[in-house]
Amino acid sequence: MKGLNGVSPPAAIAHQNFTVECAVLVLHFNGVGSVVLIDGSASIFCANLTRNARYHFDKRSIPIEVPVSARFDVEGDFVAHHSVLDSTVEDLNAVLDAARADAFVELGMHRPAPAASPNDRRGEAGNPDEEAYAGPRVLVVGDQNMGKSSLCRALVNLGVRGRRCGITFVDADVGQQGVSCPGSVSAVFMEGPVPVDEAFNAVMPLSFFFGSKVVTVATRKRYLDLCACIAQAATAVGFAKPHFQCGGMIINTMGWTTGLGQDLLIELAAIFSATHVIVAGSDVALETAMENSVLGRSVRVMRYPKQSLILKRNASLLAEMRTQQLVSYFVGTPRTPLLPARLVAKTTEVYFLNSLTLDLMSWQDIKSCSLAAVVWADSVETAAEANVAGYIVLLEIGKRFFSFLSPASGALPKPYLLVSSTISLPPSKVPPLGGTA
């Protein structure tokens, strides 16, 4: 039915109440939606919900666990399913908690080793710091649509429950980055639960910019070097803060488990000195490969069954989620909005470097709306392994000046920009002039 102006009215937003007892309510949001816990107790990814607080989601699959009973108000375009409660995540966490308990005992008997110099590569075979890092280092591997990211969030939330331990979460998935901008390798140091609807977007990360959504044979070394930088930094934090050393690391990986992808997973197990590997799905060949991935010590391999009710992400949805992750970096979230700014700087005062090859780039070689990382470097030579100060989108680049989009007003903190040749913000997503600071 069409209105007076000949345009069909927008579809009514679904609004429904649910009463759930001792079950899991799985909600597939096809667009923007929200959930309110009216009564009872419930959790999402093992993070407890607050009564009468509205949680917003966009094109996400959300499992709400109800241990006893709860009543919800749900809005949006969604599909609801009911499932039985499953203790698999708690069982996996029990194994990790036992390793953390052993770490507390070990640190009570031995003083932590001092942090290594910046030139050291922690996690390599024969490094004495490898044994000194007492907590579990968990590598989560598996194909796409197996529930790896959801499992990592749940394990982080369970690990920080009681606030006895701090958990280092590392996202080494450059294609579907859940911590920072796409194309990066990032870590966050969690001492409390992950925000339910903002995930890691409201947490300050430690990030290194790779600059591509995929890893190839030519860029393999660059990717692994950045992962080694993250491993070194995470280990240093553990030595400085014993509760992070005991809590250990949870490492999310790309959903690529064959050929070069499997080789990368084996390399990551060595770089992070993995003590536990969780294989999502039923991939016996991958389990065997990971069991034999590290020489000279044992790695405990555990299984996590494929989650049949999660939202299946095809290539189109994955690309849309990457764009949304990039947009949220600049505009924030509904709970923590940002005011992005269009700024101008002199082209001659900055250095444009290709994020993959690290070659200097001319302003003429840079495409409009390319993503760039401002890194904490003091020279072109040190930019390769410098962590990210912030991300910008290069809008218009000229011989003398260039304009860029920043999540906040202010001058560039450093003049060294790692520019991606494959990741960009769609022009339609660039805020209009009136919508920026």
Short mmCIF file of C-alpha atoms in Angstrom, two decimals:
data_model
loop_
_atom_site.label_atom_id
_atom_site.label_comp_id
_atom_site.label_asym_id
_atom_site.label_seq_id
_atom_site.Cartn_x
_atom_site.Cartn_y
_atom_site.Cartn_z
CA MET A 1 0.00 0.00 0.00
CA LYS A 2 1.35 3.42 -1.01
CA GLY A 3 0.95 6.74 0.76
CA LEU A 4 -0.37 10.01 -0.68
CA ASN A 5 3.02 10.85 -2.14
CA GLY A 6 3.16 7.56 -4.00
CA VAL A 7 5.90 6.15 -1.77
CA SER A 8 5.38 3.01 0.27
CA PRO A 9 5.50 3.68 4.03
CA PRO A 10 8.42 2.13 5.93
CA ALA A 11 7.82 -1.31 7.39
CA ALA A 12 6.79 -1.31 11.04
CA ILE A 13 9.55 -2.17 13.47
CA ALA A 14 8.93 -5.52 15.11
CA HIS A 15 8.42 -5.25 18.84
CA GLN A 16 8.10 -8.42 20.87
CA ASN A 17 8.41 -9.66 24.44
CA PHE A 18 10.04 -12.98 25.26
CA THR A 19 9.96 -15.03 28.45
CA VAL A 20 12.77 -17.59 28.54
CA GLU A 21 13.50 -20.28 31.12
CA CYS A 22 16.74 -22.30 31.27
CA ALA A 23 17.49 -21.87 27.57
CA VAL A 24 19.33 -19.77 25.00
CA LEU A 25 17.44 -17.16 22.99
CA VAL A 26 19.27 -16.67 19.68
CA LEU A 27 18.40 -13.45 17.84
CA HIS A 28 19.42 -12.86 14.22
CA PHE A 29 19.20 -9.12 13.55
CA ASN A 30 18.83 -8.36 9.82
CA GLY A 31 19.32 -4.66 10.52
CA VAL A 32 19.38 -2.33 13.51
CA GLY A 33 17.71 -3.70 16.63
CA SER A 34 17.83 -3.63 20.40
CA VAL A 35 17.33 -5.82 23.46
CA VAL A 36 16.19 -4.84 26.97
CA LEU A 37 16.31 -7.19 29.95
CA ILE A 38 13.10 -6.47 31.84
CA ASP A 39 13.29 -9.09 34.57
CA GLY A 40 15.51 -11.97 35.67
CA SER A 41 19.16 -12.53 34.78
CA ALA A 42 20.87 -13.29 31.47
CA SER A 43 24.19 -12.93 29.67
CA ILE A 44 25.52 -12.39 26.16
CA PHE A 45 28.91 -13.95 25.43
CA CYS A 46 29.17 -14.62 29.19
CA ALA A 47 28.80 -10.89 30.01
CA ASN A 48 25.90 -10.20 32.36
CA LEU A 49 23.11 -7.91 31.15
CA THR A 50 21.91 -4.96 33.22
CA ARG A 51 18.18 -4.68 33.78
CA ASN A 52 16.34 -1.92 31.92
CA ALA A 53 19.41 -1.05 29.85
CA ARG A 54 18.92 -1.02 26.08
CA TYR A 55 21.59 -2.84 24.05
CA HIS A 56 21.86 -2.01 20.34
CA PHE A 57 22.92 -4.44 17.60
CA ASP A 58 23.25 -4.20 13.83
CA LYS A 59 23.23 -7.28 11.58
CA ARG A 60 24.48 -9.54 14.31
CA SER A 61 23.63 -12.97 15.68
CA ILE A 62 23.23 -12.68 19.46
CA PRO A 63 22.91 -15.68 21.83
CA ILE A 64 21.27 -14.68 25.12
CA GLU A 65 21.85 -17.30 27.82
CA VAL A 66 19.24 -17.56 30.56
CA PRO A 67 20.31 -19.84 33.46
CA VAL A 68 16.99 -19.58 35.35
CA SER A 69 14.38 -17.24 33.88
CA ALA A 70 14.25 -13.83 32.23
CA ARG A 71 11.92 -11.54 30.32
CA PHE A 72 13.06 -9.43 27.36
CA ASP A 73 11.81 -6.68 25.11
CA VAL A 74 13.23 -6.95 21.58
CA GLU A 75 12.89 -4.40 18.77
CA GLY A 76 13.98 -4.45 15.14
CA ASP A 77 14.00 -6.74 12.14
CA PHE A 78 14.99 -10.07 13.66
CA VAL A 79 14.43 -13.80 13.69
CA ALA A 80 14.35 -15.63 17.04
CA HIS A 81 15.32 -19.21 17.85
CA HIS A 82 15.45 -21.15 21.09
CA SER A 83 18.29 -23.51 21.93
CA VAL A 84 19.38 -25.58 24.90
CA LEU A 85 22.03 -24.37 27.32
CA ASP A 86 25.51 -25.66 26.55
CA SER A 87 28.47 -25.82 28.93
CA THR A 88 31.17 -26.17 26.26
CA VAL A 89 32.58 -22.66 26.76
CA GLU A 90 32.60 -23.07 30.55
CA ASP A 91 34.37 -26.42 30.17
CA LEU A 92 37.07 -24.84 28.01
CA ASN A 93 37.44 -21.99 30.46
CA ALA A 94 37.81 -24.46 33.34
CA VAL A 95 40.92 -25.86 31.65
CA LEU A 96 42.32 -22.35 31.21
CA ASP A 97 41.47 -21.41 34.80
CA ALA A 98 43.45 -24.42 36.00
CA ALA A 99 46.44 -23.15 34.02
CA ARG A 100 45.96 -19.69 35.55
CA ALA A 101 45.87 -21.19 39.03
CA ASP A 102 49.16 -22.95 38.29
CA ALA A 103 50.56 -19.61 37.09
CA PHE A 104 49.67 -17.94 40.38
CA VAL A 105 51.48 -20.70 42.26
CA GLU A 106 54.49 -20.43 39.95
CA LEU A 107 54.72 -16.66 40.31
CA GLY A 108 54.43 -17.01 44.04
CA MET A 109 57.54 -19.21 43.98
CA HIS A 110 59.56 -17.40 41.30
CA ARG A 111 59.92 -13.73 40.49
CA PRO A 112 58.85 -12.78 36.94
CA ALA A 113 61.68 -12.29 34.48
CA PRO A 114 62.41 -8.67 33.46
CA ALA A 115 61.06 -7.34 30.20
CA ALA A 116 63.32 -7.83 27.21
CA SER A 117 64.81 -5.08 25.08
CA PRO A 118 62.74 -3.80 22.13
CA ASN A 119 64.95 -5.70 19.69
CA ASP A 120 64.18 -9.09 21.21
CA ARG A 121 61.72 -11.46 19.51
CA ARG A 122 59.76 -13.10 22.30
CA GLY A 123 58.22 -16.43 21.63
CA GLU A 124 61.03 -17.78 19.47
CA ALA A 125 62.47 -21.17 20.25
CA GLY A 126 65.15 -21.07 22.91
CA ASN A 127 64.02 -17.75 24.38
CA PRO A 128 64.23 -18.05 28.19
CA ASP A 129 61.27 -15.65 28.58
CA GLU A 130 59.09 -18.28 26.91
CA GLU A 131 58.95 -20.39 30.05
CA ALA A 132 58.75 -17.37 32.36
CA TYR A 133 55.39 -16.28 30.93
CA ALA A 134 53.23 -18.40 33.17
CA GLY A 135 49.63 -17.92 31.97
CA PRO A 136 47.85 -19.85 29.21
CA ARG A 137 48.34 -18.60 25.65
CA VAL A 138 45.32 -19.76 23.69
CA LEU A 139 45.23 -19.82 19.89
CA VAL A 140 41.67 -20.09 18.49
CA VAL A 141 41.65 -21.52 14.96
CA GLY A 142 39.06 -22.76 12.50
CA ASP A 143 37.26 -22.05 9.25
CA GLN A 144 34.83 -19.18 8.69
CA ASN A 145 31.39 -19.23 10.33
CA MET A 146 32.51 -21.51 13.15
CA GLY A 147 32.03 -19.01 15.99
CA LYS A 148 35.69 -18.15 16.73
CA SER A 149 35.10 -14.46 17.48
CA SER A 150 32.14 -15.22 19.75
CA LEU A 151 34.16 -17.86 21.58
CA CYS A 152 37.04 -15.42 22.11
CA ARG A 153 34.70 -12.82 23.61
CA ALA A 154 33.17 -15.39 25.93
CA LEU A 155 36.58 -16.66 27.07
CA VAL A 156 37.76 -13.10 27.76
CA ASN A 157 34.63 -12.38 29.81
CA LEU A 158 34.98 -15.60 31.80
CA GLY A 159 38.69 -14.97 32.34
CA VAL A 160 38.16 -11.54 33.90
CA ARG A 161 35.20 -12.65 36.02
CA GLY A 162 36.05 -11.87 39.63
CA ARG A 163 38.73 -9.43 38.37
CA ARG A 164 41.51 -11.66 39.67
CA CYS A 165 43.21 -11.84 36.27
CA GLY A 166 43.73 -9.52 33.36
CA ILE A 167 43.31 -11.06 29.90
CA THR A 168 45.21 -9.99 26.80
CA PHE A 169 43.04 -10.42 23.71
CA VAL A 170 44.87 -10.41 20.38
CA ASP A 171 42.99 -10.20 17.08
CA ALA A 172 45.29 -11.39 14.29
CA ASP A 173 42.48 -11.51 11.72
CA VAL A 174 43.31 -8.69 9.30
CA GLY A 175 40.23 -9.39 7.18
CA GLN A 176 37.54 -9.25 9.89
CA GLN A 177 39.25 -7.18 12.56
CA GLY A 178 37.12 -6.90 15.69
CA VAL A 179 39.32 -4.55 17.73
CA SER A 180 40.55 -1.82 15.38
CA CYS A 181 40.35 -0.88 11.71
CA PRO A 182 40.41 -3.60 9.03
CA GLY A 183 43.90 -4.53 7.94
CA SER A 184 45.42 -4.26 11.39
CA VAL A 185 46.76 -6.65 14.02
CA SER A 186 45.59 -5.47 17.42
CA ALA A 187 45.54 -6.28 21.12
CA VAL A 188 43.50 -5.06 24.07
CA PHE A 189 44.28 -5.59 27.73
CA MET A 190 41.02 -6.38 29.52
CA GLU A 191 40.46 -6.16 33.26
CA GLY A 192 36.66 -6.14 33.05
CA PRO A 193 34.01 -7.65 30.76
CA VAL A 194 33.77 -6.71 27.10
CA PRO A 195 30.98 -4.13 26.57
CA VAL A 196 27.94 -6.07 25.39
CA ASP A 197 26.87 -4.00 22.39
CA GLU A 198 30.04 -2.01 21.70
CA ALA A 199 32.37 -5.02 21.83
CA PHE A 200 36.00 -3.83 21.66
CA ASN A 201 35.17 -0.56 19.87
CA ALA A 202 35.11 1.35 23.17
CA VAL A 203 38.45 -0.07 24.37
CA MET A 204 41.82 1.56 23.64
CA PRO A 205 43.85 -0.95 21.56
CA LEU A 206 47.50 -1.51 20.78
CA SER A 207 47.52 -1.75 17.00
CA PHE A 208 49.95 -2.39 14.15
CA PHE A 209 48.90 -1.69 10.56
CA PHE A 210 49.30 -4.38 7.92
CA GLY A 211 47.15 -2.59 5.35
CA SER A 212 45.49 -5.46 3.50
CA LYS A 213 42.53 -7.78 4.02
CA VAL A 214 44.48 -10.87 2.95
CA VAL A 215 47.96 -12.31 3.45
CA THR A 216 49.85 -13.54 0.40
CA VAL A 217 53.17 -15.29 -0.08
CA ALA A 218 54.73 -11.90 -0.83
CA THR A 219 53.32 -10.23 2.31
CA ARG A 220 53.65 -13.19 4.66
CA LYS A 221 56.84 -11.94 6.32
CA ARG A 222 55.37 -8.49 6.91
CA TYR A 223 52.28 -10.00 8.57
CA LEU A 224 54.29 -12.31 10.82
CA ASP A 225 56.67 -9.49 11.80
CA LEU A 226 53.71 -7.43 13.03
CA CYS A 227 52.32 -10.43 14.93
CA ALA A 228 55.73 -10.79 16.57
CA CYS A 229 55.55 -7.11 17.60
CA ILE A 230 52.17 -7.73 19.22
CA ALA A 231 53.46 -10.86 20.97
CA GLN A 232 56.47 -8.96 22.29
CA ALA A 233 54.31 -6.09 23.58
CA ALA A 234 51.78 -8.43 25.19
CA THR A 235 54.54 -10.38 26.90
CA ALA A 236 56.12 -7.17 28.18
CA VAL A 237 52.78 -6.11 29.70
CA GLY A 238 52.56 -9.51 31.37
CA PHE A 239 55.97 -9.11 32.97
CA ALA A 240 55.09 -5.60 34.15
CA LYS A 241 51.66 -6.62 35.50
CA PRO A 242 51.62 -10.11 37.07
CA HIS A 243 47.83 -10.44 36.92
CA PHE A 244 48.07 -10.19 33.11
CA GLN A 245 50.92 -12.68 33.13
CA CYS A 246 48.71 -15.14 35.01
CA GLY A 247 45.63 -14.38 32.92
CA GLY A 248 47.40 -15.12 29.67
CA MET A 249 46.33 -14.42 26.10
CA ILE A 250 43.37 -15.25 23.87
CA ILE A 251 44.37 -15.02 20.19
CA ASN A 252 41.79 -14.90 17.39
CA THR A 253 42.94 -15.90 13.91
CA MET A 254 41.80 -15.72 10.29
CA GLY A 255 39.28 -18.25 8.99
CA TRP A 256 41.81 -19.74 6.57
CA THR A 257 42.94 -23.23 7.48
CA THR A 258 44.46 -24.73 4.31
CA GLY A 259 47.66 -24.14 2.37
CA LEU A 260 49.30 -20.85 3.28
CA GLY A 261 46.58 -20.21 5.85
CA GLN A 262 47.55 -23.32 7.81
CA ASP A 263 51.23 -22.42 7.56
CA LEU A 264 50.42 -19.02 9.08
CA LEU A 265 48.54 -20.65 11.97
CA ILE A 266 51.53 -22.86 12.71
CA GLU A 267 53.80 -19.80 12.64
CA LEU A 268 51.45 -17.95 15.01
CA ALA A 269 51.52 -20.86 17.46
CA ALA A 270 55.31 -20.47 17.61
CA ILE A 271 55.32 -16.66 17.73
CA PHE A 272 52.88 -16.53 20.65
CA SER A 273 54.33 -19.66 22.30
CA ALA A 274 50.84 -21.16 22.38
CA THR A 275 50.13 -23.53 25.26
CA HIS A 276 46.55 -24.30 24.19
CA VAL A 277 44.91 -24.46 20.77
CA ILE A 278 41.13 -24.49 20.38
CA VAL A 279 39.95 -25.84 17.02
CA ALA A 280 36.48 -24.55 16.12
CA GLY A 281 34.59 -27.10 14.05
CA SER A 282 35.49 -30.69 13.22
CA ASP A 283 38.74 -30.42 11.28
CA VAL A 284 40.83 -33.46 12.19
CA ALA A 285 43.65 -32.51 9.80
CA LEU A 286 43.92 -29.08 11.40
CA GLU A 287 43.95 -30.62 14.88
CA THR A 288 46.81 -32.90 13.90
CA ALA A 289 48.76 -30.04 12.32
CA MET A 290 48.37 -27.86 15.41
CA GLU A 291 49.38 -30.69 17.77
CA ASN A 292 52.66 -30.95 15.88
CA SER A 293 53.07 -27.19 15.37
CA VAL A 294 55.59 -26.51 18.13
CA LEU A 295 58.71 -28.58 18.64
CA GLY A 296 60.26 -29.21 22.03
CA ARG A 297 57.11 -28.79 24.12
CA SER A 298 53.53 -29.96 24.20
CA VAL A 299 50.47 -27.99 23.10
CA ARG A 300 47.05 -28.99 24.39
CA VAL A 301 44.52 -29.09 21.54
CA MET A 302 40.82 -28.78 22.42
CA ARG A 303 37.66 -28.84 20.33
CA TYR A 304 34.85 -26.33 20.05
CA PRO A 305 31.86 -27.60 18.04
CA LYS A 306 30.53 -25.58 15.11
CA GLN A 307 27.76 -23.22 16.19
CA SER A 308 24.85 -24.13 13.93
CA LEU A 309 22.62 -21.18 14.89
CA ILE A 310 25.09 -18.35 14.24
CA LEU A 311 24.49 -15.98 11.34
CA LYS A 312 26.22 -17.31 8.23
CA ARG A 313 28.38 -14.57 6.75
CA ASN A 314 28.84 -14.60 2.98
CA ALA A 315 31.36 -12.46 1.09
CA SER A 316 28.90 -9.58 0.75
CA LEU A 317 28.09 -9.50 4.46
CA LEU A 318 31.77 -9.77 5.40
CA ALA A 319 32.57 -6.75 3.21
CA GLU A 320 29.68 -4.83 4.76
CA MET A 321 30.90 -5.69 8.27
CA ARG A 322 34.41 -4.48 7.38
CA THR A 323 32.96 -1.19 6.20
CA GLN A 324 30.87 -0.85 9.35
CA GLN A 325 33.91 -1.54 11.53
CA LEU A 326 35.80 1.19 9.68
CA VAL A 327 32.90 3.64 9.95
CA SER A 328 32.52 3.00 13.68
CA TYR A 329 36.17 3.97 14.22
CA PHE A 330 35.40 7.49 12.98
CA VAL A 331 31.80 8.07 14.11
CA GLY A 332 31.75 5.88 17.23
CA THR A 333 28.84 3.77 18.45
CA PRO A 334 25.31 4.69 19.59
CA ARG A 335 26.52 4.53 23.20
CA THR A 336 29.83 6.34 22.57
CA PRO A 337 29.43 8.68 19.58
CA LEU A 338 32.36 10.60 18.09
CA LEU A 339 32.49 13.82 16.08
CA PRO A 340 34.83 13.23 13.13
CA ALA A 341 36.73 16.16 11.67
CA ARG A 342 37.89 17.10 8.18
CA LEU A 343 41.39 18.53 8.48
CA VAL A 344 44.12 19.82 6.17
CA ALA A 345 47.89 19.32 6.34
CA LYS A 346 50.87 20.10 4.14
CA THR A 347 51.88 17.29 1.81
CA THR A 348 55.55 18.22 2.14
CA GLU A 349 55.48 17.79 5.92
CA VAL A 350 54.51 14.10 5.96
CA TYR A 351 55.91 10.84 4.64
CA PHE A 352 53.55 8.51 2.76
CA LEU A 353 54.71 4.88 2.96
CA ASN A 354 53.12 1.82 1.39
CA SER A 355 51.91 -0.25 4.34
CA LEU A 356 53.00 -3.55 2.76
CA THR A 357 56.25 -2.75 0.97
CA LEU A 358 57.21 0.25 3.19
CA ASP A 359 58.33 2.13 0.07
CA LEU A 360 57.89 5.90 -0.02
CA MET A 361 54.86 6.94 -2.07
CA SER A 362 54.27 10.03 -4.15
CA TRP A 363 51.09 11.99 -3.47
CA GLN A 364 50.05 11.14 -7.04
CA ASP A 365 50.05 7.39 -6.23
CA ILE A 366 47.48 7.65 -3.43
CA LYS A 367 43.82 6.97 -4.17
CA SER A 368 41.11 9.11 -2.66
CA CYS A 369 39.51 7.74 0.55
CA SER A 370 42.44 5.39 1.25
CA LEU A 371 42.91 4.31 4.86
CA ALA A 372 46.19 5.37 6.47
CA ALA A 373 47.74 4.78 9.87
CA VAL A 374 49.69 7.46 11.71
CA VAL A 375 52.45 5.57 13.52
CA TRP A 376 54.61 6.44 16.52
CA ALA A 377 57.86 6.53 14.57
CA ASP A 378 60.79 8.94 14.71
CA SER A 379 62.15 8.06 11.28
CA VAL A 380 61.19 6.31 8.07
CA GLU A 381 63.35 3.35 9.11
CA THR A 382 61.48 2.81 12.40
CA ALA A 383 57.99 3.18 10.87
CA ALA A 384 57.91 -0.49 9.86
CA GLU A 385 57.41 -1.80 13.40
CA ALA A 386 55.91 1.28 15.07
CA ASN A 387 52.49 0.96 16.63
CA VAL A 388 49.55 3.03 15.47
CA ALA A 389 48.77 6.42 16.99
CA GLY A 390 45.52 6.68 15.06
CA TYR A 391 43.86 6.12 11.69
CA ILE A 392 42.82 8.68 9.11
CA VAL A 393 41.14 8.57 5.70
CA LEU A 394 42.98 10.50 2.98
CA LEU A 395 40.29 12.45 1.12
CA GLU A 396 41.93 14.80 -1.41
CA ILE A 397 45.68 14.74 -2.02
CA GLY A 398 47.45 17.55 -3.84
CA LYS A 399 51.03 18.62 -4.43
CA ARG A 400 51.00 21.15 -1.57
CA PHE A 401 48.12 20.15 0.71
CA PHE A 402 45.96 17.15 1.48
CA SER A 403 42.69 16.81 3.38
CA PHE A 404 41.83 13.90 5.62
CA LEU A 405 39.12 12.57 7.88
CA SER A 406 40.04 12.07 11.53
CA PRO A 407 37.96 10.78 14.47
CA ALA A 408 38.82 13.99 16.37
CA SER A 409 40.21 17.46 15.75
CA GLY A 410 43.91 18.14 16.15
CA ALA A 411 47.21 18.03 14.32
CA LEU A 412 48.84 14.77 13.26
CA PRO A 413 51.00 13.55 16.18
CA LYS A 414 53.65 12.16 13.82
CA PRO A 415 54.45 12.73 10.13
CA TYR A 416 54.78 9.05 9.17
CA LEU A 417 51.71 7.59 7.43
CA LEU A 418 51.35 3.93 6.41
CA VAL A 419 48.92 3.98 3.49
CA SER A 420 46.81 1.02 2.39
CA SER A 421 46.45 0.46 -1.33
CA THR A 422 43.46 -1.89 -0.94
CA ILE A 423 41.42 -0.66 2.06
CA SER A 424 39.36 2.49 1.70
CA LEU A 425 36.28 4.14 3.10
CA PRO A 426 33.43 4.21 0.55
CA PRO A 427 32.82 7.83 -0.53
CA SER A 428 29.16 7.46 0.45
CA LYS A 429 30.26 6.84 4.05
CA VAL A 430 32.36 10.00 4.31
CA PRO A 431 30.45 12.44 6.54
CA PRO A 432 29.30 15.60 4.73
CA LEU A 433 31.00 18.89 5.48
CA GLY A 434 28.17 19.92 7.78
CA GLY A 435 28.41 16.66 9.72
CA THR A 436 32.02 17.05 10.84
CA ALA A 437 33.79 19.28 13.30
#
